[in-house]
Amino acid sequence: MESVGEVQPNLNEPKADEFDKADIGKEVTDLDDEYLTEEEKLHPWRQTRAFYWSVVVASVAVLFYGIDITAISGAQVGYIPHFHIEGRTYLQGVLVSCIYFGCFVGVFIALYTNTYFGRRFTICLAAIFSTGACIWEAVSPSWQVFIPGRIILGFSYGMIGETAPVYLAEMSPASIRGAIVSLYQQVITIGIFLAYLCNLIFVWVNYKNVGWRIMIGFPMVPSVIEIFLIWTVPESPRWLIKKGKYEEAKRNLRKLRLNAETAERDFYRIKKGVEEDEILQKGKNLLLEVVRVPYIRRAVLVGCMEMLFQQMSGMNVFMNYIDEVFVENIHMGARTSVAISLFPGFVNMVATVIVYFTIDRYGRRTLQLVTFPVMFLMLLMVLFSFYGDKKVNLAFFIIGVIFFIIAYSPGAGPVPWTFCAEVFPTYVRAAGTTITTFAVNAFDFALAFSWPSMKRAWGPQGGFGFYAGFNFLGIVMQFLFLPETKGFTLEQMRVVFEEGLFTIAAYHCRAGWRTLRKLLGLPIPDTPLISPYDKAFAIDRARREEEMLHAGEATK
């Protein structure tokens, strides 16, 4: 099948012989900044049609994930009475959360297929799993049959979560990589809204017998489309270079970059990065490497921390159980609850757009530190909405949920996926993202499984108070330990965690104290504070270490 670059040729693409004439391979290193022409610096979003088509197709793979998050919420009003499990909160939690057992398996399937068969094959296989599992769930006659379908669907969850953000990161120029990888979260929110819309339509179609089956089967639509579309886009150039397919990697870079020299420099920068990776990988177990090597271990710990606070923010309580909360605690009818839940889904989709204008301009760390306090305050409002007059309760609940989602959408939603897709050194990126994807699924399982029992034991106010506490903890931990990664290329990321986490925390405390004194109009020392992950300093140190390594004078 022809790729989109062949169907829609890039007018700026150089001829092959022109591309190969420039002998710049010797002057490019893996630690170099990304090469950009003046036009590319002024217009970073001006990219080729093939690049944007690749982004669209990769995003379709994520769509079913967002659809299912919310489809299960609407479907509960139908399958709970259909399966006769109204009072069995434990079993209700199992039916929602068992998908994450499949995720654990899917992560390791993706680790194997991404290594040997590439990103496109992995995404296609995930789409096949998704299609079959959605059909299985939709025709299930009992909860015992329903559960295996959910677990198989989890294979696809894990594979997409492991592959799609990495594929987007590897295709993207560093100048817009944060925004492009954040599209992963944007497409999830689009899927959530589409599922709310589907729920709203089919809750009127005999929802206790037929409607819920259509809701739960709806995610197969983008999956079927993705099975065919994924073969119209280029394979990741970085994966091709790792496999020694240099000519194909060059062809793909020509399709993905506007400028010939940019494409060539990217090729040599990636190639030299891969060569460095091969030296570092030789004779090593990469899963053990992420524990053994201090700077990689730090990246894994902070990546898992980001995934923890993403899930324990409480967002997926709203996504998985908002209809049930409306019915049981706000005392709405099933159809009314499904109708009202459409509005939070719409807000989530629209608010995520904010990330495109902020993540590469202000940075990942800034977004988290601005949005988490808002989320904390809004969950407190939701907590107190369960006391007092019913109409006031509903107003405070809706306001709290809406503004919580507005804060979550450009922050805790996309930032952890962007951070984990980019922060690991390239030679252990697959192992690193496997661990963080495994972690996010484990945290998601804990949340989805525990909520029905937590709500029954503590009431909804106790449950929302628990997640408000986690948001406050997230503010503190991210202030201390989360570094800024904007502006680094993927090959440069290994220098971010060269210093210890407590050194990073101490710097953040000193910088925060100076900022506070400045805001209060108090004097601050003239001595400049140097960040432990200052780009110029860290890269200069890494270059010296590389020279020593190649000279045989020292080993990393």
PDB file of N, CA and C in Angstrom, residues 24 42 55-56 58 122 127 173 194 205 208 231 274 289 320 344 379 401 414 488 506 522 546:
ATOM      1  N   ILE A  24      27.376  16.262   5.760  1.00  0.00           N
ATOM      2  CA  ILE A  24      27.354  16.918   7.069  1.00  0.00           C
ATOM      3  C   ILE A  24      27.350  15.903   8.199  1.00  0.00           C
ATOM      4  N   LEU A  42      10.479  30.643  12.685  1.00  0.00           N
ATOM      5  CA  LEU A  42       9.380  31.609  12.710  1.00  0.00           C
ATOM      6  C   LEU A  42       8.013  30.925  12.638  1.00  0.00           C
ATOM      7  N   VAL A  55       0.165  12.270  12.040  1.00  0.00           N
ATOM      8  CA  VAL A  55      -0.373  12.643  13.354  1.00  0.00           C
ATOM      9  C   VAL A  55      -1.843  12.276  13.457  1.00  0.00           C
ATOM     10  N   VAL A  56      -2.601  12.563  12.409  1.00  0.00           N
ATOM     11  CA  VAL A  56      -4.036  12.249  12.412  1.00  0.00           C
ATOM     12  C   VAL A  56      -4.261  10.746  12.548  1.00  0.00           C
ATOM     13  N   ALA A  58      -2.221   8.375  13.674  1.00  0.00           N
ATOM     14  CA  ALA A  58      -1.828   7.881  14.997  1.00  0.00           C
ATOM     15  C   ALA A  58      -2.868   8.244  16.049  1.00  0.00           C
ATOM     16  N   THR A 122       2.386  -2.648  15.591  1.00  0.00           N
ATOM     17  CA  THR A 122       1.832  -2.691  16.942  1.00  0.00           C
ATOM     18  C   THR A 122       0.473  -2.001  17.002  1.00  0.00           C
ATOM     19  N   ALA A 127      -5.503  -2.415  17.162  1.00  0.00           N
ATOM     20  CA  ALA A 127      -6.814  -2.133  16.573  1.00  0.00           C
ATOM     21  C   ALA A 127      -7.596  -3.428  16.321  1.00  0.00           C
ATOM     22  N   PRO A 173       9.240  17.249  15.269  1.00  0.00           N
ATOM     23  CA  PRO A 173      10.351  18.157  15.573  1.00  0.00           C
ATOM     24  C   PRO A 173      10.283  18.566  17.045  1.00  0.00           C
ATOM     25  N   LEU A 194     -17.527  11.943  22.107  1.00  0.00           N
ATOM     26  CA  LEU A 194     -18.298  11.129  21.168  1.00  0.00           C
ATOM     27  C   LEU A 194     -19.058  10.018  21.886  1.00  0.00           C
ATOM     28  N   VAL A 205     -32.897   3.895  23.495  1.00  0.00           N
ATOM     29  CA  VAL A 205     -33.216   2.716  22.685  1.00  0.00           C
ATOM     30  C   VAL A 205     -33.168   1.480  23.589  1.00  0.00           C
ATOM     31  N   LYS A 208     -31.772  -0.984  28.717  1.00  0.00           N
ATOM     32  CA  LYS A 208     -31.501  -2.114  29.606  1.00  0.00           C
ATOM     33  C   LYS A 208     -31.229  -3.410  28.851  1.00  0.00           C
ATOM     34  N   TRP A 231      -1.391   1.825   7.648  1.00  0.00           N
ATOM     35  CA  TRP A 231      -0.412   1.459   6.618  1.00  0.00           C
ATOM     36  C   TRP A 231      -0.233   2.548   5.566  1.00  0.00           C
ATOM     37  N   VAL A 274      21.494   6.540  17.873  1.00  0.00           N
ATOM     38  CA  VAL A 274      21.276   5.088  17.860  1.00  0.00           C
ATOM     39  C   VAL A 274      22.600   4.347  18.054  1.00  0.00           C
ATOM     40  N   GLU A 289      18.506  -2.304  33.545  1.00  0.00           N
ATOM     41  CA  GLU A 289      19.263  -1.064  33.357  1.00  0.00           C
ATOM     42  C   GLU A 289      18.522   0.140  33.928  1.00  0.00           C
ATOM     43  N   ASN A 320     -15.605   7.430  34.481  1.00  0.00           N
ATOM     44  CA  ASN A 320     -16.136   6.074  34.568  1.00  0.00           C
ATOM     45  C   ASN A 320     -17.469   5.989  35.310  1.00  0.00           C
ATOM     46  N   PRO A 344     -19.916  17.962  30.712  1.00  0.00           N
ATOM     47  CA  PRO A 344     -18.516  17.803  31.124  1.00  0.00           C
ATOM     48  C   PRO A 344     -17.633  17.207  30.031  1.00  0.00           C
ATOM     49  N   LEU A 379     -12.124  19.992  43.779  1.00  0.00           N
ATOM     50  CA  LEU A 379     -12.573  18.763  44.434  1.00  0.00           C
ATOM     51  C   LEU A 379     -13.116  19.051  45.830  1.00  0.00           C
ATOM     52  N   VAL A 401     -17.097  20.204  39.099  1.00  0.00           N
ATOM     53  CA  VAL A 401     -16.676  19.251  38.072  1.00  0.00           C
ATOM     54  C   VAL A 401     -16.174  19.980  36.829  1.00  0.00           C
ATOM     55  N   PRO A 414      -2.592  15.700  29.597  1.00  0.00           N
ATOM     56  CA  PRO A 414      -1.572  15.476  28.565  1.00  0.00           C
ATOM     57  C   PRO A 414      -0.131  15.481  29.059  1.00  0.00           C
ATOM     58  N   PHE A 488      14.550  20.311  25.002  1.00  0.00           N
ATOM     59  CA  PHE A 488      15.531  19.255  24.793  1.00  0.00           C
ATOM     60  C   PHE A 488      15.088  18.368  23.635  1.00  0.00           C
ATOM     61  N   ALA A 506      16.181  20.577  46.069  1.00  0.00           N
ATOM     62  CA  ALA A 506      16.803  21.706  46.777  1.00  0.00           C
ATOM     63  C   ALA A 506      16.852  22.944  45.892  1.00  0.00           C
ATOM     64  N   LEU A 522      10.766  41.861  48.528  1.00  0.00           N
ATOM     65  CA  LEU A 522      11.916  41.737  49.420  1.00  0.00           C
ATOM     66  C   LEU A 522      13.188  41.551  48.605  1.00  0.00           C
ATOM     67  N   GLU A 546      31.264  11.826  26.849  1.00  0.00           N
ATOM     68  CA  GLU A 546      31.275  11.021  25.623  1.00  0.00           C
ATOM     69  C   GLU A 546      32.681  10.947  25.033  1.00  0.00           C
TER      70      GLU A 546
END
